[in-house]
């Protein structure tokens, strides 16, 4: 890494961070002094929102300059990243970048760019958004750093395997694959051994690329912070059990940025601690995220990134909101499995157990448990055209939930490709569903 | 309880309106094709209704429900059709509503409330539009094709439930010399097959009743009864069930 590169990195991120801090302070001031809109069905935004914005913007800002000075790895959302963090890598999550593109309504254009290059519309819209961004050079975050290493873990789907192979061919960099056998209940020891061995090989590759050896103490520290962040995240989610819920799943979809992208960082732990305190304050004051909460719902599957606001407003018009989701829950439910004193073994175990690497029965149980714990009136099952592993079994899940007295709606859409979403029809289904729920 | 209630069902193809007395009997009804300026049309129809029923509360339903000015509430067709058919037949069960733009299967509880529902995918398969498109391709009036299908001695299978693909399938069938009647019968069968699987996805709870404009096509009820293996009831005015249900809900 050159001196010039280091200069560009520290100067670019240094100035940028100053600007972002200024923006945060300004936004916080505005939030404190702006008169709340009386006509809005929502309470004012969470007071930590400007901080969150700063945190995420800073992450992408660092990314802009990262490859001039640091090693960069592109990783899948469910990848065991602690060893990369301990080696000082900057981590980029193409799926999260995809979500940012979705929220900023750039998904369609980028998917199209990938389709023009021959990628089928049946491929996950995250993969298409990412490849489209890569091929066209367009991104709403300014610039993405080039990877030195790719880490792909198949615990979420098989799509990532082929997607990352394309990336490896494109960037001509090493690809570490962690293959996770499918789990029906808990992982047998041989599966944990199998994953651990792959992790050890992965560490070797990552060390070679980084040109240094891993410091076990640092790995333990990162793992400890990961666990702390995951535990805090779970507590944040659990605050929504309160009636009225101080935070909705719509908020959580945005607030999950740090737990996915910056798990293992000190800043993430600090942020969630502050968020928790804000929620406790809301609970103490009896403030709900929605001013008049009447119907509490559970969401299954990824959010519809490009329609978050529209959906939350539609629900709010009927006094309804999302109080939990299997998606946000997936980032917290494994906290207990993380053991900082044995980072490699525990990583192998943790990363074998995400919801998408387990049977559909486990998901049904999770939904049911969420419905009970969060006093929900119903469930919206987002049938995501892109994410087959998440959507498979939803028909049966709907029936089984209904049979147990939990009304469920199957809503067809796609998390990042708006062409697979019909506004009028979705609204009709949701409204009919809400009319069905006795209140 | 109000003295009278008005329901306006602003559908994608047809606007239906209806007024009921406090006891729930229909005193007035009105049907016309949906115009591009739905808002104006709805205002005019609401005024017509008020001439009949006085200043009664109005509930709007259908795809254009948000465009009906002066409506106390906008309620989905699902809830309205369920209520209308329930009042007409006097019991819960399964309502199959075939509209111009979408089809729905509604499971209605013993108290007339919606228990569950399923709708066709985001396309014209299983909807009135499917018949309209394919009838137009055969240059037949949509009103005559039901009787034609029932009278046909033969049937050719149409494998597409997609309206666009069915159209091209028809073209090739005609080219191969298939009889028009046989194609029409096959088309109905294809539509009904789609509906029947929608019904089964919810579970058949008898009685099964049809509603919506397409229910006036006699082949639909006959074929659906065959496909489901149970009787399919037809209300007197299936097209009006949404507006009727809306008018009843206006009384609440
Ligand atoms: S298919 Fe599903 S799990 Fe896989 S990358 Fe796409 S959204 Fe993620």
XYZ file of C-alpha atoms and ligand atoms in Angstrom:
699
model
C 0.000 0.000 0.000
C 1.489 3.322 -1.059
C 1.974 6.501 0.936
C -0.156 8.300 -1.614
C -2.910 5.729 -1.036
C -2.704 6.175 2.723
C -2.880 9.930 2.299
C -5.936 9.694 0.083
C -7.577 7.317 2.552
C -6.973 9.401 5.665
C -7.709 12.713 3.972
C -10.840 11.500 2.195
C -12.327 9.722 5.178
C -11.154 12.409 7.600
C -12.851 15.272 5.783
C -15.892 13.150 5.001
C -16.285 12.123 8.623
C -16.213 15.764 9.663
C -18.968 16.596 7.195
C -21.060 13.646 8.350
C -20.640 14.613 12.012
C -21.782 18.131 11.190
C -24.839 16.752 9.370
C -25.658 14.532 12.293
C -25.505 17.397 14.766
C -27.671 19.526 12.499
C -30.222 16.729 12.100
C -30.280 16.126 15.846
C -30.890 19.791 16.458
C -33.712 19.807 13.930
C -35.269 16.744 15.473
C -35.240 18.387 18.891
C -36.623 21.708 17.712
C -39.001 20.802 14.944
C -42.658 20.852 15.954
C -44.073 17.346 15.517
C -46.560 16.950 12.686
C -49.954 16.550 14.288
C -51.513 15.046 11.169
C -48.982 12.204 10.961
C -50.035 8.796 12.286
C -46.435 8.259 13.413
C -44.604 9.519 16.454
C -41.550 11.686 15.645
C -38.524 9.708 14.393
C -36.328 7.985 16.964
C -33.888 10.496 18.411
C -30.941 8.266 17.476
C -31.831 8.258 13.739
C -29.279 10.966 12.785
C -26.588 8.910 14.538
C -27.598 5.812 12.565
C -27.430 7.770 9.351
C -23.947 8.971 10.233
C -22.840 5.430 11.077
C -23.992 3.936 7.793
C -22.818 6.857 5.659
C -19.437 6.650 7.347
C -19.219 2.985 6.514
C -19.772 3.659 2.818
C -17.526 6.700 2.927
C -14.690 4.577 4.287
C -15.476 2.093 1.536
C -14.943 4.736 -1.122
C -11.299 5.121 -0.180
C -10.675 1.732 1.420
C -8.944 -0.030 -1.453
C -6.276 2.672 -1.581
C -5.003 1.705 1.830
C -6.658 -1.409 3.277
C -7.466 -4.923 2.234
C -11.065 -5.241 1.143
C -13.310 -8.300 1.246
C -16.727 -8.650 -0.277
C -18.835 -10.993 1.824
C -22.287 -12.565 1.867
C -24.702 -11.380 4.544
C -24.495 -14.547 6.600
C -20.734 -14.989 6.318
C -18.450 -15.561 9.317
C -16.639 -12.244 9.158
C -14.980 -12.059 12.558
C -11.653 -13.457 11.319
C -11.570 -10.940 8.457
C -12.269 -8.100 10.853
C -9.476 -9.295 13.100
C -7.161 -9.149 10.099
C -8.135 -5.538 9.435
C -10.186 -6.036 6.283
C -12.751 -3.490 5.195
C -15.944 -5.458 4.568
C -18.447 -4.758 1.862
C -21.789 -6.554 1.740
C -23.133 -6.533 -1.799
C -26.563 -7.519 -0.432
C -26.640 -4.455 1.811
C -25.471 -2.307 -1.033
C -28.340 -3.874 -2.994
C -30.759 -2.839 -0.254
C -29.406 0.724 -0.327
C -29.996 0.756 -4.101
C -33.508 -0.577 -3.478
C -34.347 2.064 -0.889
C -33.053 4.786 -3.194
C -35.202 3.341 -6.028
C -32.243 2.366 -8.182
C -32.935 -1.383 -8.107
C -34.877 -1.579 -11.344
C -32.314 0.259 -13.433
C -29.440 -1.835 -12.072
C -31.333 -5.111 -12.475
C -31.959 -4.128 -16.068
C -28.263 -3.475 -16.595
C -27.554 -7.045 -15.481
C -30.349 -8.407 -17.675
C -28.897 -6.625 -20.655
C -25.681 -8.517 -20.014
C -27.628 -11.759 -20.173
C -28.506 -12.486 -16.538
C -31.977 -13.974 -16.250
C -34.801 -12.152 -14.508
C -35.293 -15.262 -12.416
C -32.031 -14.636 -10.578
C -32.259 -12.956 -7.173
C -32.644 -9.195 -7.526
C -29.786 -8.596 -5.064
C -27.454 -10.481 -7.386
C -28.816 -8.610 -10.398
C -28.543 -5.245 -8.632
C -24.963 -5.984 -7.636
C -23.866 -7.295 -11.008
C -25.730 -4.456 -12.743
C -23.910 -1.944 -10.565
C -20.608 -3.645 -11.284
C -21.125 -3.723 -15.035
C -22.537 -0.225 -15.365
C -20.353 1.418 -12.707
C -23.447 3.069 -11.227
C -24.121 3.174 -7.497
C -25.939 5.616 -5.213
C -23.078 5.440 -2.664
C -20.472 7.059 -4.847
C -17.989 4.273 -5.311
C -17.464 0.703 -4.163
C -13.951 -0.466 -3.272
C -12.503 -3.329 -5.309
C -12.154 -6.564 -3.367
C -8.880 -8.373 -2.636
C -10.793 -11.368 -1.355
C -14.297 -12.795 -1.630
C -16.003 -14.727 1.165
C -19.132 -16.647 0.316
C -21.091 -18.682 2.830
C -23.918 -20.849 1.504
C -25.945 -20.681 4.737
C -28.489 -18.360 3.100
C -28.910 -19.769 -0.402
C -27.125 -21.368 -3.327
C -27.490 -18.247 -5.450
C -24.546 -16.662 -3.656
C -22.272 -19.499 -4.745
C -22.730 -18.741 -8.431
C -22.897 -15.005 -7.872
C -19.521 -15.027 -6.089
C -17.981 -17.198 -8.750
C -18.938 -14.510 -11.250
C -17.354 -11.904 -8.958
C -14.193 -13.997 -8.610
C -13.879 -14.276 -12.389
C -14.541 -10.574 -12.797
C -12.065 -9.319 -10.190
C -9.607 -12.221 -10.462
C -9.250 -12.500 -6.708
C -9.338 -15.536 -4.394
C -12.766 -16.809 -3.377
C -13.251 -18.502 -0.019
C -16.341 -20.668 0.070
C -17.809 -21.867 3.336
C -20.239 -24.633 2.553
C -22.784 -25.148 5.321
C -24.769 -28.395 5.333
C -28.514 -27.957 5.772
C -29.686 -28.351 9.355
C -33.077 -29.665 10.466
C -32.840 -29.150 14.209
C -29.363 -28.600 15.660
C -26.087 -29.170 13.861
C -24.443 -32.557 14.380
C -20.795 -32.450 15.492
C -19.518 -33.631 12.111
C -21.211 -30.685 10.395
C -19.558 -28.285 12.842
C -16.190 -30.004 12.232
C -16.695 -29.711 8.496
C -17.421 -25.973 8.659
C -14.617 -25.350 11.150
C -12.087 -26.976 8.834
C -13.218 -24.780 5.969
C -12.962 -21.741 8.219
C -9.398 -22.629 9.120
C -8.507 -22.902 5.452
C -10.300 -19.591 4.891
C -8.177 -17.953 7.582
C -5.031 -19.194 5.837
C -6.128 -17.653 2.539
C -7.153 -14.410 4.208
C -3.808 -14.225 6.018
C -1.946 -14.771 2.781
C -3.894 -12.020 1.026
C -3.487 -9.655 3.994
C 0.187 -10.460 4.303
C -0.037 -10.960 8.052
C -1.089 -13.503 10.636
C -4.178 -13.316 12.712
C -3.822 -12.158 16.301
C -5.875 -14.553 18.468
C -6.477 -11.845 21.065
C -7.896 -9.552 18.396
C -10.124 -12.341 17.061
C -11.438 -12.906 20.570
C -12.084 -9.181 20.995
C -13.979 -8.935 17.717
C -16.026 -12.034 18.551
C -16.844 -10.606 21.975
C -18.052 -7.370 20.403
C -20.071 -9.328 17.846
C -21.797 -11.168 20.643
C -22.401 -7.981 22.563
C -23.911 -6.301 19.499
C -26.080 -9.296 18.668
C -27.351 -9.453 22.250
C -28.153 -5.765 22.254
C -29.898 -6.105 18.902
C -32.092 -8.857 20.327
C -32.989 -6.633 23.253
C -33.848 -3.810 20.868
C -36.206 -6.148 19.013
C -37.757 -7.414 22.219
C -38.719 -3.916 23.262
C -41.407 -4.121 20.548
C -43.229 -6.697 22.683
C -44.469 -3.732 24.593
C -47.929 -2.391 23.676
C -47.814 0.079 21.982
C -44.565 -0.948 20.308
C -41.885 1.762 20.643
C -40.211 0.551 17.449
C -41.657 -1.132 14.360
C -40.118 -3.702 12.040
C -40.010 -0.962 9.403
C -37.617 0.963 11.680
C -35.717 -2.228 12.398
C -35.140 -2.934 8.709
C -33.214 0.332 8.580
C -31.618 -0.094 11.980
C -30.277 -3.526 11.117
C -27.576 -1.949 8.933
C -24.906 -1.962 11.667
C -25.632 -5.490 12.937
C -25.169 -6.869 9.436
C -22.385 -4.662 8.126
C -20.552 -3.601 11.250
C -20.962 -6.499 13.601
C -17.785 -6.696 15.653
C -17.224 -2.914 15.719
C -17.193 -0.866 18.908
C -19.398 1.773 17.243
C -22.144 -0.772 16.630
C -22.283 -1.731 20.294
C -22.395 1.931 21.308
C -25.155 2.689 18.853
C -27.450 -0.139 19.915
C -26.915 0.732 23.556
C -28.107 4.273 22.835
C -31.026 3.005 20.780
C -32.078 0.732 23.616
C -32.061 3.646 26.033
C -34.227 5.674 23.625
C -36.733 2.848 23.375
C -36.864 2.497 27.143
C -37.621 6.175 27.379
C -40.463 5.742 24.903
C -41.828 2.837 26.908
C -41.636 4.816 30.137
C -43.605 7.606 28.502
C -46.077 5.233 26.886
C -45.104 6.475 23.416
C -45.637 4.060 20.559
C -44.031 4.287 17.143
C -47.594 4.602 15.910
C -49.806 7.123 17.679
C -52.845 4.851 17.538
C -51.806 1.221 17.445
C -54.704 -1.126 16.859
C -53.375 -4.073 14.858
C -49.974 -5.706 15.449
C -48.489 -7.808 12.668
C -45.489 -10.063 12.070
C -43.585 -9.854 8.778
C -41.917 -12.837 7.169
C -39.106 -12.592 4.604
C -37.071 -9.649 3.341
C -38.620 -6.197 3.296
C -39.857 -4.668 0.052
C -37.105 -2.066 0.092
C -38.563 0.276 -2.531
C -42.032 0.386 -0.895
C -41.196 0.592 2.794
C -42.672 4.008 3.294
C -45.781 3.298 1.203
C -46.471 0.090 3.087
C -45.903 1.553 6.504
C -48.242 4.431 5.670
C -50.873 2.096 4.279
C -50.793 -0.013 7.430
C -50.775 3.077 9.627
C -53.960 4.374 7.974
C -55.653 1.309 9.411
C -53.973 1.583 12.781
C -51.706 -1.337 11.933
C -47.987 -1.854 12.100
C -45.309 -4.529 12.019
C -44.013 -5.367 15.474
C -41.558 -8.116 14.538
C -40.123 -9.968 11.581
C -38.345 -13.250 11.045
C -35.754 -11.314 9.051
C -34.616 -8.899 11.755
C -34.956 -11.666 14.315
C -32.508 -13.804 12.363
C -29.703 -11.395 13.326
C -30.361 -11.749 17.007
C -31.540 -15.252 17.673
C -28.103 -16.864 17.571
C -26.488 -14.679 20.245
C -26.281 -17.510 22.757
C -24.215 -19.657 20.388
C -21.401 -17.107 20.120
C -18.499 -18.059 22.396
C -15.604 -15.548 22.363
C -13.334 -17.978 24.208
C -13.467 -20.393 21.271
C -14.020 -18.139 18.232
C -13.472 -20.662 15.425
C -15.599 -23.455 16.852
C -18.343 -21.059 17.831
C -18.298 -19.388 14.391
C -18.735 -22.789 12.775
C -21.736 -23.470 14.996
C -23.324 -20.018 14.722
C -23.065 -19.763 10.965
C -24.642 -23.178 10.509
C -27.859 -22.103 12.201
C -29.390 -19.135 10.361
C -33.091 -19.478 9.616
C -32.489 -20.073 5.892
C -30.178 -22.991 6.577
C -32.834 -24.812 8.574
C -36.053 -26.644 7.807
C -39.302 -24.812 7.101
C -40.714 -26.247 10.326
C -38.219 -24.160 12.259
C -39.443 -21.059 10.467
C -43.071 -21.906 11.213
C -42.198 -22.328 14.894
C -40.337 -19.015 14.858
C -43.310 -17.187 13.343
C -45.669 -18.719 15.852
C -43.410 -17.883 18.749
C -43.062 -14.300 17.520
C -46.841 -14.033 17.138
C -47.331 -15.091 20.760
C -44.438 -13.138 22.276
C -45.293 -9.941 20.435
C -49.079 -10.239 20.937
C -49.633 -10.094 17.189
C -52.997 -10.248 15.436
C -51.706 -11.676 12.167
C -48.812 -12.386 9.860
C -47.853 -11.036 6.440
C -45.874 -13.616 4.502
C -44.001 -11.760 1.807
C -43.661 -14.229 -1.034
C -40.439 -12.869 -2.468
C -40.007 -13.764 -6.116
C -36.257 -13.411 -5.717
C -35.612 -15.277 -2.529
C -36.714 -18.820 -3.128
C -35.219 -20.342 0.030
C -37.100 -17.835 2.167
C -40.387 -18.177 0.295
C -40.603 -21.921 -0.040
C -43.209 -23.437 2.262
C -45.159 -20.234 2.820
C -48.392 -21.677 1.407
C -48.320 -24.412 4.027
C -47.185 -21.984 6.662
C -50.169 -19.766 5.898
C -52.552 -22.695 6.268
C -50.985 -23.925 9.466
C -50.987 -20.492 11.004
C -54.640 -19.975 10.049
C -55.508 -23.361 11.527
C -53.953 -22.194 14.788
C -56.047 -19.042 14.769
C -53.338 -16.706 13.434
C -54.583 -15.079 10.207
C -51.877 -14.883 7.552
C -51.665 -13.110 4.230
C -49.479 -14.163 1.335
C -48.227 -11.029 -0.379
C -46.478 -11.474 -3.701
C -43.631 -9.097 -4.410
C -39.886 -8.904 -4.767
C -37.508 -7.278 -2.325
C -35.551 -5.256 -4.880
C -37.252 -5.459 -8.276
C -40.329 -3.210 -8.396
C -41.424 -4.761 -11.677
C -42.638 -7.770 -9.708
C -44.879 -5.641 -7.500
C -48.370 -4.367 -8.301
C -49.332 -1.493 -6.005
C -53.099 -1.569 -6.416
C -53.376 -5.299 -5.991
C -51.066 -5.360 -3.013
C -53.008 -2.586 -1.357
C -56.267 -4.383 -1.994
C -55.002 -7.584 -0.416
C -53.544 -5.826 2.588
C -56.656 -3.760 3.216
C -58.899 -6.825 2.895
C -56.616 -8.657 5.295
C -56.834 -5.859 7.849
C -60.634 -5.733 7.488
C -60.653 -9.433 8.276
C -58.886 -8.991 11.598
C -61.412 -8.304 14.329
C -60.502 -5.314 16.438
C -78.612 1.716 12.559
C -79.300 3.985 9.600
C -82.622 4.266 7.770
C -81.072 3.266 4.468
C -77.675 2.503 2.984
C -75.998 2.994 -0.363
C -73.219 0.936 -1.892
C -71.152 1.897 -4.927
C -68.891 -0.752 -6.419
C -66.524 1.056 -8.777
C -64.985 -1.890 -10.610
C -62.379 -1.896 -13.325
C -64.935 -2.825 -16.004
C -68.371 -1.982 -14.584
C -69.699 0.380 -11.905
C -72.504 -1.104 -9.851
C -74.619 0.725 -7.288
C -77.346 -0.304 -4.940
C -79.519 1.103 -2.145
C -81.068 -0.893 0.678
C -83.660 -0.223 3.351
C -82.839 -0.440 7.027
C -84.072 -4.015 6.897
C -81.569 -4.763 4.172
C -83.811 -5.222 1.165
C -82.699 -3.771 -2.151
C -84.773 -0.826 -3.277
C -82.642 0.437 -6.125
C -79.841 -0.759 -8.315
C -77.821 0.565 -11.182
C -75.146 -0.821 -13.501
C -73.045 0.921 -16.150
C -69.675 0.475 -17.822
C -66.729 2.135 -16.116
C -65.806 5.409 -17.760
C -62.298 6.842 -17.936
C -63.403 9.712 -15.690
C -64.461 7.501 -12.845
C -64.554 10.262 -10.285
C -67.203 12.238 -12.155
C -69.102 9.079 -12.971
C -69.143 8.039 -9.318
C -70.378 11.464 -8.259
C -73.244 11.253 -10.740
C -74.172 7.734 -9.645
C -74.033 8.688 -5.971
C -76.431 11.569 -6.715
C -78.773 9.130 -8.477
C -78.648 6.850 -5.466
C -79.401 9.685 -3.075
C -82.497 10.577 -5.122
C -83.735 7.086 -4.311
C -82.515 6.560 -0.795
C -82.281 10.093 0.552
C -79.219 11.285 2.430
C -78.202 7.765 3.384
C -74.594 6.838 4.267
C -72.555 5.523 1.370
C -69.848 2.850 1.324
C -67.572 2.593 -1.701
C -65.840 -0.548 -2.875
C -64.028 -1.867 -5.945
C -60.739 -0.756 -7.456
C -61.982 2.807 -7.780
C -63.243 2.966 -4.188
C -60.935 5.809 -3.247
C -62.323 7.925 -6.093
C -65.907 7.879 -4.866
C -66.465 11.293 -3.320
C -68.775 11.503 -0.334
C -68.245 7.915 0.763
C -68.242 7.404 4.529
C -65.893 4.475 4.161
C -63.968 2.658 1.439
C -64.026 -1.101 1.988
C -62.475 -3.797 -0.199
C -64.590 -5.944 -2.516
C -63.587 -8.969 -0.484
C -65.418 -7.835 2.615
C -68.335 -6.464 0.547
C -68.865 -9.537 -1.628
C -68.723 -11.744 1.435
C -71.367 -9.633 3.129
C -73.577 -9.420 0.035
C -73.548 -13.131 -0.717
C -73.994 -13.968 2.948
C -77.131 -11.824 3.087
C -78.421 -13.291 -0.152
C -77.871 -16.943 0.714
C -78.285 -16.659 4.454
C -75.224 -18.712 5.360
C -71.442 -18.745 5.408
C -69.421 -20.897 3.035
C -67.167 -20.143 0.108
C -67.682 -17.217 -2.246
C -65.996 -17.293 -5.631
C -65.995 -13.800 -7.046
C -64.863 -13.499 -10.651
C -64.223 -9.911 -11.510
C -62.940 -8.182 -14.598
C -59.460 -7.715 -13.223
C -59.089 -10.268 -10.506
C -60.744 -13.277 -8.997
C -61.052 -14.037 -5.348
C -62.095 -16.942 -3.247
C -63.441 -15.905 0.110
C -64.128 -18.146 3.038
C -67.104 -16.666 4.894
C -67.826 -17.473 8.511
C -71.256 -18.319 9.957
C -71.609 -14.652 10.974
C -70.887 -13.273 7.500
C -67.356 -12.147 8.309
C -64.342 -12.938 6.132
C -62.346 -15.844 7.531
C -59.730 -16.119 4.835
C -59.304 -15.280 1.187
C -57.108 -16.013 -1.811
C -56.711 -14.078 -5.026
C -55.348 -14.814 -8.454
C -51.739 -13.911 -9.172
C -50.772 -10.558 -10.590
C -52.132 -11.445 -14.027
C -55.351 -12.012 -15.932
C -55.375 -15.811 -15.551
C -58.633 -16.873 -13.931
C -60.384 -13.541 -14.425
C -63.107 -12.154 -16.642
C -60.437 -10.502 -18.693
C -59.240 -13.931 -19.813
C -62.626 -14.635 -21.421
C -62.904 -11.139 -22.843
C -59.520 -11.318 -24.537
C -60.012 -14.783 -25.913
C -63.615 -14.132 -27.037
C -62.434 -11.041 -28.869
C -59.791 -13.107 -30.642
C -62.580 -15.433 -31.840
C -64.785 -12.443 -32.722
C -67.495 -13.610 -30.361
C -69.594 -11.548 -27.956
C -68.632 -12.350 -24.387
C -72.352 -12.760 -23.506
C -72.830 -15.657 -25.929
C -69.769 -17.782 -25.206
C -71.133 -19.432 -22.033
C -74.126 -20.973 -23.755
C -71.913 -21.903 -26.692
C -69.486 -23.745 -24.402
C -72.305 -25.691 -22.759
C -73.818 -26.679 -26.097
C -70.534 -27.792 -27.638
C -70.300 -31.490 -28.373
C -66.521 -31.535 -28.345
C -63.779 -29.907 -26.327
C -60.158 -29.131 -27.145
C -57.863 -28.704 -24.202
C -56.285 -25.260 -23.787
C -53.189 -25.608 -21.696
C -52.510 -21.907 -21.079
C -54.195 -20.160 -18.186
C -52.372 -17.005 -19.246
C -54.606 -14.777 -21.387
C -51.789 -13.787 -23.701
C -50.520 -17.313 -24.270
C -54.072 -18.631 -24.644
C -54.591 -16.166 -27.454
C -51.683 -17.552 -29.447
C -52.745 -21.087 -28.579
C -56.155 -20.319 -30.097
C -54.595 -19.006 -33.262
C -52.712 -22.236 -33.778
C -55.777 -24.345 -32.916
C -57.824 -22.480 -35.523
C -55.037 -22.976 -38.022
C -55.229 -26.702 -37.315
C -58.961 -26.628 -38.019
C -60.378 -27.059 -34.497
C -64.083 -26.228 -34.141
C -64.866 -22.845 -32.620
C -67.297 -24.324 -30.089
C -64.742 -26.864 -28.959
C -62.162 -24.110 -28.402
C -64.653 -22.021 -26.437
C -65.484 -24.975 -24.232
C -61.776 -25.595 -23.668
C -61.244 -21.968 -22.709
C -63.927 -22.137 -20.052
C -62.425 -25.320 -18.712
C -59.027 -23.660 -18.496
C -60.414 -20.671 -16.599
C -62.351 -22.879 -14.210
C -59.317 -25.086 -13.571
C -57.449 -22.020 -12.346
C -60.364 -21.000 -10.131
C -60.826 -24.498 -8.740
C -57.218 -24.648 -7.608
C -57.661 -21.287 -5.925
C -60.719 -22.661 -4.087
C -58.860 -25.785 -3.055
C -55.960 -23.721 -1.755
C -58.374 -22.305 0.836
C -60.249 -25.552 1.397
C -63.799 -26.106 0.138
C -66.416 -25.140 2.685
C -69.929 -25.604 1.318
C -72.072 -23.987 0.117
C -69.963 -22.602 -2.693
C -71.525 -19.543 -4.304
C -70.516 -17.425 -7.263
C -70.576 -13.669 -7.445
C -69.293 -11.003 -9.822
C -70.268 -10.204 -13.393
C -68.677 -13.256 -14.968
C -70.905 -15.504 -12.860
C -73.700 -14.741 -15.299
C -71.896 -16.972 -17.771
C -73.737 -20.294 -17.281
C -70.771 -22.471 -18.226
C -68.696 -21.195 -15.308
C -71.090 -22.416 -12.616
C -71.604 -25.751 -14.391
C -67.901 -26.437 -14.929
C -66.909 -25.263 -11.474
C -69.474 -27.586 -9.887
C -67.964 -30.414 -11.904
C -64.417 -29.500 -10.961
C -65.141 -29.152 -7.254
C -67.586 -32.026 -7.061
C -70.213 -30.002 -5.230
C -73.141 -27.751 -5.966
C -72.318 -24.160 -6.930
C -75.001 -21.648 -6.030
C -75.734 -18.556 -8.007
C -77.287 -15.482 -6.407
C -80.043 -13.741 -8.329
C -77.865 -10.782 -9.298
C -74.256 -11.928 -8.937
C -72.839 -8.767 -10.426
C -74.444 -6.665 -7.716
C -73.156 -8.551 -4.706
C -70.280 -6.143 -4.046
C -72.480 -3.052 -4.160
C -75.171 -4.829 -2.154
C -72.659 -5.830 0.527
C -71.334 -2.268 0.600
C -74.856 -0.905 1.067
C -75.428 -3.345 3.938
C -72.154 -2.311 5.542
C -73.281 1.314 5.244
C -76.119 0.446 7.613
C -73.714 -0.565 10.410
S -31.724 -15.535 -2.913
Fe -32.380 -14.771 -0.907
S -30.769 -15.359 0.504
Fe -29.919 -15.533 -1.560
S -28.951 -13.563 -1.931
Fe -31.019 -13.415 -2.738
S -32.232 -12.542 -1.060
Fe -30.296 -13.291 -0.181
